[in-house]
PDB file of C-alpha atoms in Angstrom:
ATOM      1  CA  UNK Q1446     -33.414 -17.884 -20.130  1.00  0.00           C
ATOM      2  CA  UNK Q1447     -31.173 -18.451 -17.014  1.00  0.00           C
ATOM      3  CA  UNK Q1448     -31.772 -16.014 -14.046  1.00  0.00           C
ATOM      4  CA  UNK Q1449     -29.369 -12.797 -14.186  1.00  0.00           C
ATOM      5  CA  UNK Q1450     -28.756 -10.686 -10.936  1.00  0.00           C
ATOM      6  CA  UNK Q1451     -30.339  -7.900 -10.851  1.00  0.00           C
ATOM      7  CA  UNK Q1452     -29.981  -6.354  -6.998  1.00  0.00           C
ATOM      8  CA  UNK Q1453     -30.272  -6.311  -3.676  1.00  0.00           C
ATOM      9  CA  UNK Q1454     -33.352  -4.365  -1.819  1.00  0.00           C
ATOM     10  CA  UNK Q1455     -32.878  -3.727   2.043  1.00  0.00           C
ATOM     11  CA  UNK Q1456     -36.104  -3.141   3.668  1.00  0.00           C
ATOM     12  CA  UNK Q1457     -36.181  -0.377   5.979  1.00  0.00           C
ATOM     13  CA  UNK Q1458     -38.196   0.954   8.329  1.00  0.00           C
ATOM     14  CA  UNK Q1459     -37.739   4.734   8.437  1.00  0.00           C
ATOM     15  CA  UNK Q1460     -37.011   5.675   4.766  1.00  0.00           C
ATOM     16  CA  UNK Q1461     -35.413   9.047   6.161  1.00  0.00           C
ATOM     17  CA  UNK Q1462     -32.827   7.635   8.813  1.00  0.00           C
ATOM     18  CA  UNK Q1463     -32.155   4.651   6.148  1.00  0.00           C
ATOM     19  CA  UNK Q1464     -31.567   7.710   3.759  1.00  0.00           C
ATOM     20  CA  UNK Q1465     -29.522   9.666   5.528  1.00  0.00           C
ATOM     21  CA  UNK Q1466     -27.309   6.886   6.561  1.00  0.00           C
ATOM     22  CA  UNK Q1467     -26.184   5.472   3.621  1.00  0.00           C
ATOM     23  CA  UNK Q1468     -25.822   8.709   1.527  1.00  0.00           C
ATOM     24  CA  UNK Q1469     -24.419  11.007   4.400  1.00  0.00           C
ATOM     25  CA  UNK Q1470     -22.655   8.895   6.907  1.00  0.00           C
ATOM     26  CA  UNK Q1471     -21.726   5.582   4.560  1.00  0.00           C
ATOM     27  CA  UNK Q1472     -21.378   7.971   1.364  1.00  0.00           C
ATOM     28  CA  UNK Q1473     -22.969   5.893  -1.145  1.00  0.00           C
ATOM     29  CA  UNK Q1474     -24.436   8.114  -4.225  1.00  0.00           C
ATOM     30  CA  UNK Q1475     -27.811   7.966  -4.893  1.00  0.00           C
ATOM     31  CA  UNK Q1476     -28.920   6.910  -7.909  1.00  0.00           C
ATOM     32  CA  UNK Q1477     -32.446   7.233  -8.267  1.00  0.00           C
ATOM     33  CA  UNK Q1478     -34.867   9.080  -6.133  1.00  0.00           C
ATOM     34  CA  UNK Q1479     -38.257   8.314  -8.434  1.00  0.00           C
ATOM     35  CA  UNK Q1480     -39.889   6.505  -6.026  1.00  0.00           C
ATOM     36  CA  UNK Q1481     -39.161   8.411  -3.313  1.00  0.00           C
ATOM     37  CA  UNK Q1482     -39.992   7.993  -0.359  1.00  0.00           C
ATOM     38  CA  UNK Q1483     -40.897   4.067  -1.221  1.00  0.00           C
ATOM     39  CA  UNK Q1484     -38.302   3.096  -2.971  1.00  0.00           C
ATOM     40  CA  UNK Q1485     -34.439   4.922  -3.623  1.00  0.00           C
ATOM     41  CA  UNK Q1486     -31.968   3.098  -5.831  1.00  0.00           C
ATOM     42  CA  UNK Q1487     -27.730   3.570  -4.913  1.00  0.00           C
ATOM     43  CA  UNK Q1488     -25.359   1.646  -8.099  1.00  0.00           C
ATOM     44  CA  UNK Q1489     -26.011  -1.845  -7.016  1.00  0.00           C
ATOM     45  CA  UNK Q1490     -29.188  -1.784  -4.283  1.00  0.00           C
ATOM     46  CA  UNK Q1491     -31.525  -0.175  -2.762  1.00  0.00           C
ATOM     47  CA  UNK Q1492     -33.725   0.490  -0.077  1.00  0.00           C
ATOM     48  CA  UNK Q1493     -37.420  -0.300   0.248  1.00  0.00           C
ATOM     49  CA  UNK Q1494     -39.855   1.125   2.636  1.00  0.00           C
ATOM     50  CA  UNK Q1495     -41.096  -1.819   4.758  1.00  0.00           C
ATOM     51  CA  UNK Q1496     -44.844  -1.233   4.103  1.00  0.00           C
ATOM     52  CA  UNK Q1497     -44.482  -0.763   0.549  1.00  0.00           C
ATOM     53  CA  UNK Q1498     -42.537  -4.005   0.612  1.00  0.00           C
ATOM     54  CA  UNK Q1499     -44.609  -5.641   2.672  1.00  0.00           C
ATOM     55  CA  UNK Q1500     -47.796  -4.591   0.505  1.00  0.00           C
ATOM     56  CA  UNK Q1501     -46.225  -5.813  -2.589  1.00  0.00           C
ATOM     57  CA  UNK Q1502     -45.191  -9.226  -0.886  1.00  0.00           C
ATOM     58  CA  UNK Q1503     -48.548 -10.280   0.846  1.00  0.00           C
ATOM     59  CA  UNK Q1504     -50.821  -7.558   0.046  1.00  0.00           C
ATOM     60  CA  UNK Q1505     -53.015  -6.612   2.565  1.00  0.00           C
ATOM     61  CA  UNK Q1506     -52.179  -8.543   5.927  1.00  0.00           C
ATOM     62  CA  UNK Q1507     -54.445 -10.240   8.388  1.00  0.00           C
ATOM     63  CA  UNK Q1508     -53.844 -12.586  11.045  1.00  0.00           C
ATOM     64  CA  UNK Q1509     -52.491 -15.418  10.319  1.00  0.00           C
ATOM     65  CA  UNK Q1510     -49.444 -17.460   8.506  1.00  0.00           C
ATOM     66  CA  UNK Q1511     -47.981 -14.255   6.259  1.00  0.00           C
ATOM     67  CA  UNK Q1512     -48.098 -11.924   8.997  1.00  0.00           C
ATOM     68  CA  UNK Q1513     -46.446 -14.168  11.727  1.00  0.00           C
ATOM     69  CA  UNK Q1514     -43.983 -14.606   9.078  1.00  0.00           C
ATOM     70  CA  UNK Q1515     -43.232 -10.988   8.518  1.00  0.00           C
ATOM     71  CA  UNK Q1516     -42.858 -10.244  11.849  1.00  0.00           C
ATOM     72  CA  UNK Q1517     -40.286 -13.030  12.606  1.00  0.00           C
ATOM     73  CA  UNK Q1518     -38.116 -11.883   9.475  1.00  0.00           C
ATOM     74  CA  UNK Q1519     -35.899  -9.974  12.312  1.00  0.00           C
ATOM     75  CA  UNK Q1520     -33.176 -12.556  13.160  1.00  0.00           C
ATOM     76  CA  UNK Q1521     -29.512 -13.363  13.027  1.00  0.00           C
ATOM     77  CA  UNK Q1522     -28.269 -11.667  10.110  1.00  0.00           C
ATOM     78  CA  UNK Q1523     -28.201 -13.939   6.921  1.00  0.00           C
ATOM     79  CA  UNK Q1524     -26.453 -11.321   4.850  1.00  0.00           C
ATOM     80  CA  UNK Q1525     -23.427  -9.078   5.061  1.00  0.00           C
ATOM     81  CA  UNK Q1526     -23.748  -6.272   2.683  1.00  0.00           C
ATOM     82  CA  UNK Q1527     -20.418  -5.337   1.783  1.00  0.00           C
ATOM     83  CA  UNK Q1528     -19.097  -1.807   0.590  1.00  0.00           C
ATOM     84  CA  UNK Q1529     -15.626  -1.149  -0.579  1.00  0.00           C
ATOM     85  CA  UNK Q1530     -14.210   1.712   0.390  1.00  0.00           C
ATOM     86  CA  UNK Q1531     -10.842   3.563   0.339  1.00  0.00           C
ATOM     87  CA  UNK Q1532      -9.735   4.370   4.117  1.00  0.00           C
ATOM     88  CA  UNK Q1533     -11.711   1.583   6.264  1.00  0.00           C
ATOM     89  CA  UNK Q1534     -10.557   3.808   9.553  1.00  0.00           C
ATOM     90  CA  UNK Q1535     -11.393   7.151   8.629  1.00  0.00           C
ATOM     91  CA  UNK Q1536     -14.910   6.051   7.332  1.00  0.00           C
ATOM     92  CA  UNK Q1537     -15.920   4.082  10.211  1.00  0.00           C
ATOM     93  CA  UNK Q1538     -15.309   7.404  12.406  1.00  0.00           C
ATOM     94  CA  UNK Q1539     -17.803   9.003  10.242  1.00  0.00           C
ATOM     95  CA  UNK Q1540     -20.008   6.107  11.283  1.00  0.00           C
ATOM     96  CA  UNK Q1541     -19.531   5.645  14.599  1.00  0.00           C
ATOM     97  CA  UNK Q1542     -20.882   9.072  14.899  1.00  0.00           C
ATOM     98  CA  UNK Q1543     -23.663   8.781  13.492  1.00  0.00           C
ATOM     99  CA  UNK Q1544     -25.013   6.446  15.686  1.00  0.00           C
ATOM    100  CA  UNK Q1545     -24.717   3.089  13.972  1.00  0.00           C
ATOM    101  CA  UNK Q1546     -24.121  -0.172  16.348  1.00  0.00           C
ATOM    102  CA  UNK Q1547     -20.982  -1.351  16.052  1.00  0.00           C
ATOM    103  CA  UNK Q1548     -20.300  -5.331  15.129  1.00  0.00           C
ATOM    104  CA  UNK Q1549     -16.482  -4.508  15.399  1.00  0.00           C
ATOM    105  CA  UNK Q1550     -14.076  -1.946  14.893  1.00  0.00           C
ATOM    106  CA  UNK Q1551     -11.612  -1.550  12.150  1.00  0.00           C
ATOM    107  CA  UNK Q1552      -9.001  -4.721  11.811  1.00  0.00           C
ATOM    108  CA  UNK Q1553      -7.065  -6.440   9.315  1.00  0.00           C
ATOM    109  CA  UNK Q1554      -8.355  -9.500   8.483  1.00  0.00           C
ATOM    110  CA  UNK Q1555      -5.676 -12.647   8.019  1.00  0.00           C
ATOM    111  CA  UNK Q1556      -6.923 -13.114   4.436  1.00  0.00           C
ATOM    112  CA  UNK Q1557      -5.682  -9.459   3.700  1.00  0.00           C
ATOM    113  CA  UNK Q1558      -8.549  -7.491   4.010  1.00  0.00           C
ATOM    114  CA  UNK Q1559      -9.373  -4.354   6.325  1.00  0.00           C
ATOM    115  CA  UNK Q1560     -12.920  -4.593   7.672  1.00  0.00           C
ATOM    116  CA  UNK Q1561     -15.507  -2.888  10.102  1.00  0.00           C
ATOM    117  CA  UNK Q1562     -18.800  -4.219  10.661  1.00  0.00           C
ATOM    118  CA  UNK Q1563     -21.892  -2.323  12.182  1.00  0.00           C
ATOM    119  CA  UNK Q1564     -25.459  -2.342  11.557  1.00  0.00           C
ATOM    120  CA  UNK Q1565     -27.365  -0.026   9.893  1.00  0.00           C
ATOM    121  CA  UNK Q1566     -30.942   1.583  11.470  1.00  0.00           C
ATOM    122  CA  UNK Q1567     -32.590  -1.619  10.240  1.00  0.00           C
ATOM    123  CA  UNK Q1568     -30.000  -3.689  11.534  1.00  0.00           C
ATOM    124  CA  UNK Q1569     -28.886  -5.145   8.426  1.00  0.00           C
ATOM    125  CA  UNK Q1570     -25.152  -6.408   8.786  1.00  0.00           C
ATOM    126  CA  UNK Q1571     -22.667  -3.939   6.826  1.00  0.00           C
ATOM    127  CA  UNK Q1572     -19.252  -4.081   6.035  1.00  0.00           C
ATOM    128  CA  UNK Q1573     -16.628  -1.522   4.923  1.00  0.00           C
ATOM    129  CA  UNK Q1574     -13.573  -3.179   3.552  1.00  0.00           C
ATOM    130  CA  UNK Q1575     -10.444  -2.457   1.360  1.00  0.00           C
ATOM    131  CA  UNK Q1576      -7.479  -4.701   0.253  1.00  0.00           C
ATOM    132  CA  UNK Q1577      -4.203  -4.400   2.654  1.00  0.00           C
ATOM    133  CA  UNK Q1578      -0.848  -6.114   1.809  1.00  0.00           C
ATOM    134  CA  UNK Q1579      -1.338  -9.676   2.478  1.00  0.00           C
ATOM    135  CA  UNK Q1580       1.081 -10.895   4.580  1.00  0.00           C
ATOM    136  CA  UNK Q1581       3.560 -13.742   3.372  1.00  0.00           C
ATOM    137  CA  UNK Q1582       3.026 -17.516   4.505  1.00  0.00           C
ATOM    138  CA  UNK Q1583       3.189 -18.140   8.137  1.00  0.00           C
ATOM    139  CA  UNK Q1584       2.501 -14.349   9.276  1.00  0.00           C
ATOM    140  CA  UNK Q1585       0.008 -13.083  10.373  1.00  0.00           C
ATOM    141  CA  UNK Q1586      -1.800  -9.507   9.141  1.00  0.00           C
ATOM    142  CA  UNK Q1587      -1.611  -6.712  12.225  1.00  0.00           C
ATOM    143  CA  UNK Q1588      -3.602  -3.757  12.769  1.00  0.00           C
ATOM    144  CA  UNK Q1589      -0.321  -2.239  12.635  1.00  0.00           C
ATOM    145  CA  UNK Q1590       0.531  -3.382   8.653  1.00  0.00           C
ATOM    146  CA  UNK Q1591       1.166  -0.316   6.046  1.00  0.00           C
ATOM    147  CA  UNK Q1592      -2.070  -0.432   4.313  1.00  0.00           C
ATOM    148  CA  UNK Q1593      -2.045  -0.405   0.383  1.00  0.00           C
ATOM    149  CA  UNK Q1594      -4.757   2.201  -0.385  1.00  0.00           C
ATOM    150  CA  UNK Q1595      -4.622   5.618  -1.216  1.00  0.00           C
ATOM    151  CA  UNK Q1596      -4.097   8.253   2.055  1.00  0.00           C
ATOM    152  CA  UNK Q1597      -7.279  10.532   0.345  1.00  0.00           C
ATOM    153  CA  UNK Q1598      -9.871  11.571   2.546  1.00  0.00           C
ATOM    154  CA  UNK Q1599     -12.432  10.881  -0.356  1.00  0.00           C
ATOM    155  CA  UNK Q1600     -15.115   8.771   0.896  1.00  0.00           C
TER     156      UNK Q1600
END
């Protein structure tokens, strides 16, 4: 049987802080909290409390190779968790107010997306983005371009 992508679980150190960030600041709808506070499911990804993940992956950690590997996992981000949103600038203002560490303010990328990036409470690299008018060949996109998105406040 071929492998089928089934989801991503972000391993977090404080479930309440992470849940508040994703649910309240970012506005992602919770799908399932049956295993709360160890595990919370959203559509497309989950939050998994560090202690539960550690126990499931390594069992009881003693000093040695597995413990050192787990401790060394925090390094330069190797993933970019992206969320499609209606209005990057409006949502970014809320995210910034939540205290998230900003990587970059909203900007229009040359490939036609408006993006902003920041770290969640556990230093996962998070991106919010929406598609905007793609510039004609030879032009570059600017932050002043008219966005091809609804101007609602629904995040």
